[in-house]
PDB file of C-alpha atoms and ligand atoms in Angstrom:
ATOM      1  CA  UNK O   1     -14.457 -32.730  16.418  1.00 62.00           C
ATOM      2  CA  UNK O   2     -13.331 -31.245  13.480  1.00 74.00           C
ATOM      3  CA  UNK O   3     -12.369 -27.281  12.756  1.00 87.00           C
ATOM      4  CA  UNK O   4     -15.350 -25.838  10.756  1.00 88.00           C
ATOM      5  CA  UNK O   5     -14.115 -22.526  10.416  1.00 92.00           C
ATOM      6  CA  UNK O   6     -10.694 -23.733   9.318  1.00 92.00           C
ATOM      7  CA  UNK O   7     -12.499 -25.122   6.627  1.00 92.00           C
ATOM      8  CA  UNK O   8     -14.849 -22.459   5.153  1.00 93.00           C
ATOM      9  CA  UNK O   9     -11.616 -20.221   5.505  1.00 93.00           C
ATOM     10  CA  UNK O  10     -10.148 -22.410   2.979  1.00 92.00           C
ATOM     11  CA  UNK O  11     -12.751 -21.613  -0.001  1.00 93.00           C
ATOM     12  CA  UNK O  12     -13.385 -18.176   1.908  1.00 93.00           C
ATOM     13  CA  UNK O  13     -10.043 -16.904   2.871  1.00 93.00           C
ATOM     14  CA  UNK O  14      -9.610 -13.745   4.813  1.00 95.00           C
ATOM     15  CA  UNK O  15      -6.291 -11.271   4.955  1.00 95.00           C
ATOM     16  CA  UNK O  16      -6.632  -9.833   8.065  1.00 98.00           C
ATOM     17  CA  UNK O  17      -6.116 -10.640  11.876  1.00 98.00           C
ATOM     18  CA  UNK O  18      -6.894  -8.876  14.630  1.00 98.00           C
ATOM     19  CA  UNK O  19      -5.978  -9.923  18.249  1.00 97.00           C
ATOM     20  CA  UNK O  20      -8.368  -7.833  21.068  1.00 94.00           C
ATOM     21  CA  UNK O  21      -6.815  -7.245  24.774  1.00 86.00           C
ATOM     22  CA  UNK O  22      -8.505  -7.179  28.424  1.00 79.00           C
ATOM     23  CA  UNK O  23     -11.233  -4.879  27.737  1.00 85.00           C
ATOM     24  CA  UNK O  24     -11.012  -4.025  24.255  1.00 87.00           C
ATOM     25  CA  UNK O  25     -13.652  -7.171  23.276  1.00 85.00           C
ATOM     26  CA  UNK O  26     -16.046  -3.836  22.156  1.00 88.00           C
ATOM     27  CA  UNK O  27     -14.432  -3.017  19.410  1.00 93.00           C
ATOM     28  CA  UNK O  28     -15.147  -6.378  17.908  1.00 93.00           C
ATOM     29  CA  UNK O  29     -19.078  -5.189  17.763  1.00 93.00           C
ATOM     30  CA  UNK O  30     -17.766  -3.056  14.959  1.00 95.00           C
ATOM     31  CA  UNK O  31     -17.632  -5.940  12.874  1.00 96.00           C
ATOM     32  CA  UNK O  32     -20.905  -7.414  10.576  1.00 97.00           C
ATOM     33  CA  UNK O  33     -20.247 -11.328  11.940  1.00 96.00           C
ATOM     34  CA  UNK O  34     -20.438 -13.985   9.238  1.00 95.00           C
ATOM     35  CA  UNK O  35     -19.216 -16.887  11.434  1.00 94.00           C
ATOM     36  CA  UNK O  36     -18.563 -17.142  15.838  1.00 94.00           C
ATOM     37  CA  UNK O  37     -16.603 -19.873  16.673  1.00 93.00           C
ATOM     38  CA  UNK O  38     -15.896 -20.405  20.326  1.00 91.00           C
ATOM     39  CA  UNK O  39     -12.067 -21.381  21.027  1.00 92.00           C
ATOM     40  CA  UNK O  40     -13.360 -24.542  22.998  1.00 88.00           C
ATOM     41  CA  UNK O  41     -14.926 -25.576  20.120  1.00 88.00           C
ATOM     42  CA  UNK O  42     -11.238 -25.574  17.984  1.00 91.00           C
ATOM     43  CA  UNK O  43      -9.637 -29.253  18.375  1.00 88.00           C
ATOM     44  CA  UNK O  44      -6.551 -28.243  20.816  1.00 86.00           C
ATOM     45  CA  UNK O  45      -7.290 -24.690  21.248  1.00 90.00           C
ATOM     46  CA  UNK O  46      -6.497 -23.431  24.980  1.00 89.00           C
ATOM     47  CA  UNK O  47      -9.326 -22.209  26.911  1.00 75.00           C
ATOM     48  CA  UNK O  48      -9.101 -17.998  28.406  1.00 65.00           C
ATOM     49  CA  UNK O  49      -9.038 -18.096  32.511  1.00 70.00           C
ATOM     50  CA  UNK O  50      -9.222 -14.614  32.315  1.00 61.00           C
ATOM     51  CA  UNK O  51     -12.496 -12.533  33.110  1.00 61.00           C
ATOM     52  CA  UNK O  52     -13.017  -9.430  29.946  1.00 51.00           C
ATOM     53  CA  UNK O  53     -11.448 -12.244  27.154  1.00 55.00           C
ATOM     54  CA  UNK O  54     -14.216 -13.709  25.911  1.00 69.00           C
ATOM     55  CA  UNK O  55     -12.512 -16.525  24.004  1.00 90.00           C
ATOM     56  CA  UNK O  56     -13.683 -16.658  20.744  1.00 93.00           C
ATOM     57  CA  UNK O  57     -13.284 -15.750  17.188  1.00 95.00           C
ATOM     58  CA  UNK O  58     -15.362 -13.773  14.564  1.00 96.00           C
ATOM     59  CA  UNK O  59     -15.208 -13.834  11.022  1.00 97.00           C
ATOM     60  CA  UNK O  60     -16.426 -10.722   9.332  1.00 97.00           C
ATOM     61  CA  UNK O  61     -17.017  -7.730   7.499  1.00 97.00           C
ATOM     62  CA  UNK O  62     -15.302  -4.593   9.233  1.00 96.00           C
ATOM     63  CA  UNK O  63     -16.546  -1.530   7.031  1.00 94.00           C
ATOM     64  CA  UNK O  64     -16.053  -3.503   3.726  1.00 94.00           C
ATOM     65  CA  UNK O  65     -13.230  -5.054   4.946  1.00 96.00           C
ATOM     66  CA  UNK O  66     -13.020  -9.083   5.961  1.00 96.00           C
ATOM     67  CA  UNK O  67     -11.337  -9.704   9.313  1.00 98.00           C
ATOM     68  CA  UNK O  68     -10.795 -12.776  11.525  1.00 97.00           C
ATOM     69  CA  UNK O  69     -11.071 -11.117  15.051  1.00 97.00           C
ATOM     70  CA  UNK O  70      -9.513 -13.304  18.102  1.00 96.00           C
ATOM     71  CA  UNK O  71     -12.133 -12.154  21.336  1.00 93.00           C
ATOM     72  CA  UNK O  72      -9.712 -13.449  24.277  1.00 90.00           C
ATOM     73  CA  UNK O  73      -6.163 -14.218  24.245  1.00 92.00           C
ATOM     74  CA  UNK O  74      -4.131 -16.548  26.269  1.00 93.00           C
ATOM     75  CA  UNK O  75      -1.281 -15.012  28.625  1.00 93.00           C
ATOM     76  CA  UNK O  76       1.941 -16.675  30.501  1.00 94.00           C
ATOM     77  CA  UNK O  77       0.591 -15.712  33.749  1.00 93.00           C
ATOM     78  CA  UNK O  78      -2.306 -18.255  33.586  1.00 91.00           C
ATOM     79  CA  UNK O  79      -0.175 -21.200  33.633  1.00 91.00           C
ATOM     80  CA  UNK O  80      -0.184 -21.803  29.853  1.00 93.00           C
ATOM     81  CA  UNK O  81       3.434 -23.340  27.879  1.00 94.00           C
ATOM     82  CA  UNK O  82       4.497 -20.797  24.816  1.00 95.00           C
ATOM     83  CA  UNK O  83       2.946 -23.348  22.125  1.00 94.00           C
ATOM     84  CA  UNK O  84      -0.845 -22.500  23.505  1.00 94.00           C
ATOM     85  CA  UNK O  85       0.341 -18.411  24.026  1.00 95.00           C
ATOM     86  CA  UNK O  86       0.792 -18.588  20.333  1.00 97.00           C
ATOM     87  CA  UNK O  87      -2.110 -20.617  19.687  1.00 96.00           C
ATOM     88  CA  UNK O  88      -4.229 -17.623  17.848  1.00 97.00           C
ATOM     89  CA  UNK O  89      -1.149 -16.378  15.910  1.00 98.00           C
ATOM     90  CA  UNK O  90      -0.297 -20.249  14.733  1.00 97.00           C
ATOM     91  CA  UNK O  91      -4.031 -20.195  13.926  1.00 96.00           C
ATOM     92  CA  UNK O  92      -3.921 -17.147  12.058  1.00 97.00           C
ATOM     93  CA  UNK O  93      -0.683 -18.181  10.147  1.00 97.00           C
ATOM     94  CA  UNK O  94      -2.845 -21.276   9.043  1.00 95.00           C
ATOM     95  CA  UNK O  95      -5.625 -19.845   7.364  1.00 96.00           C
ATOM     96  CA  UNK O  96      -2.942 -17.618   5.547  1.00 96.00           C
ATOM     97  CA  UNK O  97      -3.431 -14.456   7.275  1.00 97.00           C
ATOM     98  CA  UNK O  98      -0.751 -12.071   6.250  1.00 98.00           C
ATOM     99  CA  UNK O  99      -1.583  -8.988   8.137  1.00 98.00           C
ATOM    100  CA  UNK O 100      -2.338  -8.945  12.117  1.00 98.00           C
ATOM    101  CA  UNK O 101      -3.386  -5.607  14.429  1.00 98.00           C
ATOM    102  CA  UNK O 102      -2.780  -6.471  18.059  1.00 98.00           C
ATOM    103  CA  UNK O 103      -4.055  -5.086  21.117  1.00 97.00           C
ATOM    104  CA  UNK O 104      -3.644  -4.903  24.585  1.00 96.00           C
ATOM    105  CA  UNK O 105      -3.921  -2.754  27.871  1.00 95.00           C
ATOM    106  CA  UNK O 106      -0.972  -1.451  29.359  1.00 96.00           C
ATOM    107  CA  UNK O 107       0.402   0.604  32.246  1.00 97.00           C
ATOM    108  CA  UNK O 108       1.624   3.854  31.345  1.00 97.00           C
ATOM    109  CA  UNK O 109       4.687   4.868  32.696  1.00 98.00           C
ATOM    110  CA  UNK O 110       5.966   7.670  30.335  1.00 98.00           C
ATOM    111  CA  UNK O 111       4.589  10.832  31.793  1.00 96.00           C
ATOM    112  CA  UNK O 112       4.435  12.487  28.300  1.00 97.00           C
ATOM    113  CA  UNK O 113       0.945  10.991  27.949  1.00 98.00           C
ATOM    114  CA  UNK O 114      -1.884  10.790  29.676  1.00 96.00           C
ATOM    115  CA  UNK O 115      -4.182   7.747  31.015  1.00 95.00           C
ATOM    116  CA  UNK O 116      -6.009   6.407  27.939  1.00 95.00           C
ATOM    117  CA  UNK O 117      -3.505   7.612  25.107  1.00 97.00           C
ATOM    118  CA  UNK O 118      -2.600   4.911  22.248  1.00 97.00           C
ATOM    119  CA  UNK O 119       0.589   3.994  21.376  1.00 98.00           C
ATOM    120  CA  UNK O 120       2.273   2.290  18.506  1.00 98.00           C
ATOM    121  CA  UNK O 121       4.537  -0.268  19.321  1.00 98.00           C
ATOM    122  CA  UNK O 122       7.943   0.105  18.567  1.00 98.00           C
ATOM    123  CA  UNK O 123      10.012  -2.543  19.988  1.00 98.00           C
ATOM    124  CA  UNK O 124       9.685  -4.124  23.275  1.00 98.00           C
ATOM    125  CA  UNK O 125      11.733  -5.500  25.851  1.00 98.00           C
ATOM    126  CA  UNK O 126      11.459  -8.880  27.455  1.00 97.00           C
ATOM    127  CA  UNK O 127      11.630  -9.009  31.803  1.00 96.00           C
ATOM    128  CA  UNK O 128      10.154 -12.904  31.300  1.00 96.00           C
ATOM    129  CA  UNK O 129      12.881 -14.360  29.299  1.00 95.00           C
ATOM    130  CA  UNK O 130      10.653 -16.622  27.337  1.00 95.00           C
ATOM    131  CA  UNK O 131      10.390 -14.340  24.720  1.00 96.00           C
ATOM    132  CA  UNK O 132      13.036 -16.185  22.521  1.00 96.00           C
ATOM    133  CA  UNK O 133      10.811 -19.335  22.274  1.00 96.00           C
ATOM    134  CA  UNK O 134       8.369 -17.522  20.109  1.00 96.00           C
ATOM    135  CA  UNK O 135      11.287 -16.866  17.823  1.00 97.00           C
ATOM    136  CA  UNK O 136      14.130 -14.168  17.800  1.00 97.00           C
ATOM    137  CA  UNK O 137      14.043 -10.734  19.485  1.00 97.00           C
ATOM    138  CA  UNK O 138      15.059  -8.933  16.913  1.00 97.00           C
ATOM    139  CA  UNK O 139      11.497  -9.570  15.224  1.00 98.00           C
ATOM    140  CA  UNK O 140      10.012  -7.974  17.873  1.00 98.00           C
ATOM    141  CA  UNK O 141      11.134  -4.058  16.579  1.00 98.00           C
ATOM    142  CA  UNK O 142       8.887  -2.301  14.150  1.00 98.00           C
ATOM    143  CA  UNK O 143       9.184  -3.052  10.494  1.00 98.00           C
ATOM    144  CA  UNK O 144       9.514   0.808   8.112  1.00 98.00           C
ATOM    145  CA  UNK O 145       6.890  -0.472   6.586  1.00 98.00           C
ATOM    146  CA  UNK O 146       4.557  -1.361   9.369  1.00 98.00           C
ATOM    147  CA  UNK O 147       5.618   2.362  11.043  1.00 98.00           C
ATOM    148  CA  UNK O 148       4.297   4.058   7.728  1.00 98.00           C
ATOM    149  CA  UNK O 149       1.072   2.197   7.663  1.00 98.00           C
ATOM    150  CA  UNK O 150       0.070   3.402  10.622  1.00 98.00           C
ATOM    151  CA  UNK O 151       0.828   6.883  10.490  1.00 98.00           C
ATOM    152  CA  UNK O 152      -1.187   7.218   7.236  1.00 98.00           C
ATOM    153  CA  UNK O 153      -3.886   5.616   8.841  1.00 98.00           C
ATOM    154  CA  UNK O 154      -3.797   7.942  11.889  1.00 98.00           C
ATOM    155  CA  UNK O 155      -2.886  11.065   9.616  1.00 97.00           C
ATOM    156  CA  UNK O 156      -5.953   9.724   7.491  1.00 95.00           C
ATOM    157  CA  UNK O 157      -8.120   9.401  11.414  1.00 95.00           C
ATOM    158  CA  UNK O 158      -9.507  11.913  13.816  1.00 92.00           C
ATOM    159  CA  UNK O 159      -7.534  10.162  16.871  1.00 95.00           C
ATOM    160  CA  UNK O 160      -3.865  11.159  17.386  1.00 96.00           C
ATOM    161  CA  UNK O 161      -1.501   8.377  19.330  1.00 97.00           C
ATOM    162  CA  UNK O 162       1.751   8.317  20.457  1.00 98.00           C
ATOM    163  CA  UNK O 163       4.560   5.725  20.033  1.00 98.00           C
ATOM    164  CA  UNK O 164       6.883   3.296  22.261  1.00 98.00           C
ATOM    165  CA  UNK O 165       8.429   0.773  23.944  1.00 98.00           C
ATOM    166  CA  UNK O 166       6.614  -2.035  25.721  1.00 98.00           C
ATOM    167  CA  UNK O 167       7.878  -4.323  28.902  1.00 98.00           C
ATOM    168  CA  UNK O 168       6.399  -7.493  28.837  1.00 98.00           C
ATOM    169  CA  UNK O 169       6.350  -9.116  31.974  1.00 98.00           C
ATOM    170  CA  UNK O 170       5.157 -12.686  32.647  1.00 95.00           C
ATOM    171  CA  UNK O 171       2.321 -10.856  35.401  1.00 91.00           C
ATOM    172  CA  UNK O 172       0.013 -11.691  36.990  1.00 93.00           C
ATOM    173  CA  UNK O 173       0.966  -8.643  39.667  1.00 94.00           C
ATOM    174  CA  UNK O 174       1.548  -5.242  38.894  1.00 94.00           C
ATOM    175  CA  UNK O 175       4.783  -4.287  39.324  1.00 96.00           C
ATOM    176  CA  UNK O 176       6.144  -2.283  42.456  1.00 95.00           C
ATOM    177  CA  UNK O 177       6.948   1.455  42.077  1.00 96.00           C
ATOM    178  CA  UNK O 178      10.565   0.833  42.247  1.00 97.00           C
ATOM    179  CA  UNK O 179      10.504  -1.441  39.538  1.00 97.00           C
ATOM    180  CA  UNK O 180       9.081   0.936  37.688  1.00 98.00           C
ATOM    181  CA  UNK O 181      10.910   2.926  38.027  1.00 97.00           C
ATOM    182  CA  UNK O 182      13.868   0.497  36.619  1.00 97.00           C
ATOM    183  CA  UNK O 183      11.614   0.277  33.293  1.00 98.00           C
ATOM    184  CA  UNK O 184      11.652   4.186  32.912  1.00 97.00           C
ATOM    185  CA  UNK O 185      14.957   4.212  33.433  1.00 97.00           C
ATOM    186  CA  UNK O 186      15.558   1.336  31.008  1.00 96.00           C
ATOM    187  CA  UNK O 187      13.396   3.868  28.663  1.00 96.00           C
ATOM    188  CA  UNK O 188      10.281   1.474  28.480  1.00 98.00           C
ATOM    189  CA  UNK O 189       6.871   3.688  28.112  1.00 98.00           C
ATOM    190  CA  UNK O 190       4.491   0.863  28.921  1.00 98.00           C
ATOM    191  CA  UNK O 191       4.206  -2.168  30.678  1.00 98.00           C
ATOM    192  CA  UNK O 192       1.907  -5.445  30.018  1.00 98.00           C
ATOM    193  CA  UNK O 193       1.701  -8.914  30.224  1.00 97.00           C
ATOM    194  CA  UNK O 194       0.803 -10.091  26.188  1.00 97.00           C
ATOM    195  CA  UNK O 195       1.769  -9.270  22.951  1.00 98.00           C
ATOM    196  CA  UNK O 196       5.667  -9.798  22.267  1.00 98.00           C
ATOM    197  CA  UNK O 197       5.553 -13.446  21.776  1.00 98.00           C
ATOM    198  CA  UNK O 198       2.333 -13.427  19.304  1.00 98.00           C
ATOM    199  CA  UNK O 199       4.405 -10.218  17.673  1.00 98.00           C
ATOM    200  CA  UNK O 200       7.622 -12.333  17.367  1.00 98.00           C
ATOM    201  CA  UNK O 201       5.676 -15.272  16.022  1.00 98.00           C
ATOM    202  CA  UNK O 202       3.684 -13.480  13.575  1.00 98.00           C
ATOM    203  CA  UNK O 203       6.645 -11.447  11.737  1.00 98.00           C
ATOM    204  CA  UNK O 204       8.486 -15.086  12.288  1.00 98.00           C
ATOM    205  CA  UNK O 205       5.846 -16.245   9.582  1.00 98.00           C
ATOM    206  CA  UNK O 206       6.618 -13.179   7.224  1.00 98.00           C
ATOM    207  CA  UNK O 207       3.177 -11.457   8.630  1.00 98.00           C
ATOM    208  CA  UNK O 208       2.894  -7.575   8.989  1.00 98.00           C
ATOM    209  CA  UNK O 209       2.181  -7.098  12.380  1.00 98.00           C
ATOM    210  CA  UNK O 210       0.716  -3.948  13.603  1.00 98.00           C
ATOM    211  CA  UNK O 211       0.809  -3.788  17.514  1.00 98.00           C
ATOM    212  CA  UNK O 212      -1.092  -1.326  19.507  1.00 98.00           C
ATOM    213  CA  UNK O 213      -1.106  -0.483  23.212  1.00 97.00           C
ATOM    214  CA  UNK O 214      -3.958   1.307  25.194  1.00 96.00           C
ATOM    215  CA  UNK O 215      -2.499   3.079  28.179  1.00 96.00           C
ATOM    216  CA  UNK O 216      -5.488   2.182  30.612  1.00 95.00           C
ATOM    217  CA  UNK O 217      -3.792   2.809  33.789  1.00 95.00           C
ATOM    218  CA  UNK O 218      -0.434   4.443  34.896  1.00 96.00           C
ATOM    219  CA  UNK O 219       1.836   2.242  36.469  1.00 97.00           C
ATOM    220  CA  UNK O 220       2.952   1.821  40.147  1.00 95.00           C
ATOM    221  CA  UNK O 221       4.023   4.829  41.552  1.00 95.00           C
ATOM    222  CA  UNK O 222       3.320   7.202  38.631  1.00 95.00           C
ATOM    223  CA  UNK O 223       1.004   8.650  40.196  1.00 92.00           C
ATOM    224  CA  UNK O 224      -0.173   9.375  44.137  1.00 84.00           C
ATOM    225  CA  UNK O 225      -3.436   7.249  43.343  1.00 81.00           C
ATOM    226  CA  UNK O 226      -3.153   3.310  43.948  1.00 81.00           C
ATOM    227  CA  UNK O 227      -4.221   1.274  40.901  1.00 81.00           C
ATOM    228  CA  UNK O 228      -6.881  -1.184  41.015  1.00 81.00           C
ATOM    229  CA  UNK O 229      -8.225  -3.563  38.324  1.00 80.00           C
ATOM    230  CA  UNK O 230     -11.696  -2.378  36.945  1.00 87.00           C
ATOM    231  CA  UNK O 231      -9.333   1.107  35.984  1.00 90.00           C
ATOM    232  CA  UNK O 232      -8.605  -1.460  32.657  1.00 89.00           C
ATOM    233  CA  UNK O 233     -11.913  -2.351  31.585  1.00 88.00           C
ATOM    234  CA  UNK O 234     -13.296   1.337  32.420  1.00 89.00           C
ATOM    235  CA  UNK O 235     -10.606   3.156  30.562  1.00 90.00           C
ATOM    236  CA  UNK O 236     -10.639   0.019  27.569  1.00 87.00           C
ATOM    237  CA  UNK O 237     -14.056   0.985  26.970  1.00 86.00           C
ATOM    238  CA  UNK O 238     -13.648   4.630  26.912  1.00 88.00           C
ATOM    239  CA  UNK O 239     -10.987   4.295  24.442  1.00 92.00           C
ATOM    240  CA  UNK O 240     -12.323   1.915  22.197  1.00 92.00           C
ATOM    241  CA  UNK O 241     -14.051   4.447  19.854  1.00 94.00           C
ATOM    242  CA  UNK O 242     -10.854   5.987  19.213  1.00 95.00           C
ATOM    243  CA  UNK O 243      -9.508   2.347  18.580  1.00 96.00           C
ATOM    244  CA  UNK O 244     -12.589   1.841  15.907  1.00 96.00           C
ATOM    245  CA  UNK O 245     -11.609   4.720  14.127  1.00 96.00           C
ATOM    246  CA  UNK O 246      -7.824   4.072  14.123  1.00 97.00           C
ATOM    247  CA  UNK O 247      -8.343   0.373  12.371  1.00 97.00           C
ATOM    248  CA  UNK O 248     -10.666   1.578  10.514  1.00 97.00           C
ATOM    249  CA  UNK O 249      -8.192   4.432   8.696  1.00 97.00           C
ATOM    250  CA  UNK O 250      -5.527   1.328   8.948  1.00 98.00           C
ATOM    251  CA  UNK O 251      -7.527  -1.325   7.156  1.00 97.00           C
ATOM    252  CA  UNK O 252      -8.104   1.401   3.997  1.00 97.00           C
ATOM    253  CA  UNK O 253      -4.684   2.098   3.828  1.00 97.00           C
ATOM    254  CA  UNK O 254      -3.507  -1.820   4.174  1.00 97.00           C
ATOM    255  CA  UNK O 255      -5.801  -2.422   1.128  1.00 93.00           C
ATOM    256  CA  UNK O 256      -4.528   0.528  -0.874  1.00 87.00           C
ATOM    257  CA  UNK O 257      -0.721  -0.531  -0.663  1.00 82.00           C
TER     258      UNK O 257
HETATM  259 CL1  6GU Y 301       0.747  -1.436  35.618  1.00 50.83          CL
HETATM  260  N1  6GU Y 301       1.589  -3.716  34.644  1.00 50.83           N
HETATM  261  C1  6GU Y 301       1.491  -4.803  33.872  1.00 50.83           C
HETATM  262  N2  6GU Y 301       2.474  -5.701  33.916  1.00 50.83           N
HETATM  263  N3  6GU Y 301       0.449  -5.034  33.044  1.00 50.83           N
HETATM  264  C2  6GU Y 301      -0.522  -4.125  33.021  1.00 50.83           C
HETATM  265  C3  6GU Y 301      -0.491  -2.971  33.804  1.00 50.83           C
HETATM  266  C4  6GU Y 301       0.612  -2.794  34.637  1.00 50.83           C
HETATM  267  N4  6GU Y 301      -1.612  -2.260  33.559  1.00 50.83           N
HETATM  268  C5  6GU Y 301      -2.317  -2.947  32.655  1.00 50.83           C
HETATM  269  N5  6GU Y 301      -1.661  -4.077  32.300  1.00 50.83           N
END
């Protein structure tokens, strides 16, 4: 089988990557598809376990903008070795994407915000201790650069975020309430199971990485009310307009600098 998209990305190449968490697969219908490619149709490409990742890529125009959107990602917890975790980001790094927004849904455990705030990612810390296989930690902090992108974009938006640091744990429970509380005390504001490796990786490669958290859910013991699972995919949805409009403002000022 051989990798058709690879191959019209060669004579059509595309600058921008985008990497959608649980729930957030909606904001991909913002994009004008020019080619769907399924990952099980990619020679080698791991195949999503999870239910809300639909596991596949689309090519397209976002607003005037060309974007290679990855619909699914692939997470520690379901059993997969680092190489196939990085299997979008090496995939992105080989059709010569240089700039890559990433997604996810987190816990929220900084009581500043609310339930379904956005956060810019500013450096993360690693409770899985794999992190260093996807290259070194200090890669995983916030470039200037990166930081001033994004708040031009969100100056530029009508959504307001916030900013800070994510746990990534290797899942797939939540956490108890007195670890928790150990990450707030660490001074952690959110907590997920993605995104540090494919961060790592990507700013390994010399990428500009722009990583975004959704706060779907507060974490154990934030507040009185128990979690429970669908709380992600409602509150992913809810947010995902304000995610539109965020990479939206991002993408015009990415192709202004
Ligand atoms: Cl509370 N914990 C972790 N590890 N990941 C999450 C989460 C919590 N909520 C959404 N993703």
């Amino acid at each position: 089988m051989t990798d058709t998209l690879k191959k019209y990305l060669e004579t059509n190449p595309v600058d921008y990557g985008m990497i959608l968490g649980s729930g957030l697969g909606d904001v991909a219908s913002e994009i004008q598809a020019e080619q769907v490619l399924a990952y099980d149709k990619i020679p080698g490409f791991p195949k999503p376990t999870v239910e809300g990742h639909a596991g596949q890529f689309i090519l397209g125009n976002w607003h005037g903008h060309r974007i290679l959107a990855a619909k699914g990602r692939f997470h520690y917890y379901e059993g997969y070795s680092m190489d196939k975790i990085l299997a979008i980001v090496d995939y992105f790094h080989a059709v010569g994407i240089s700039h890559v927004i990433v997604t996810n849904a987190a816990g929220l455990m900084n009581e500043k915000y609310e339930k379904g705030v956005i956060l810019r990612i500013d450096d993360f810390k690693d409770f899985t201790h794999k992190a260093l296989e996807a290259g070194d930690l200090d890669l995983a902090k916030i470039r200037e650069d990166e930081k001033e992108a994004i708040d031009r974009a969100v100056s530029q938006s009508n959504v307001s975020i916030g900013h800070g640091i994510y746990v990534w744990t290797t899942g797939p429970s939540y956490e108890s309430p007195a670890e928790i509380q150990y990450f707030k005390e660490l001074g952690a504001d959110v907590v997920g199971m993605s995104t540090m490796p494919e961060v790592i990786r990507a700013r390994s490669f010399g990428m500009k990485v722009y990583p975004f958290s959704c706060a779907t859910n507060y974490a154990a013991g934030i507040k009185k009310e128990a979690l429970y699972h669908e709380e992600v995919t409602e509150t992913a949805l809810k947010v995902s307009g304000n995610i539109k409009s965020l990479i939206s403002s991002l993408l015009n000022v990415l192709d202004k600098s």
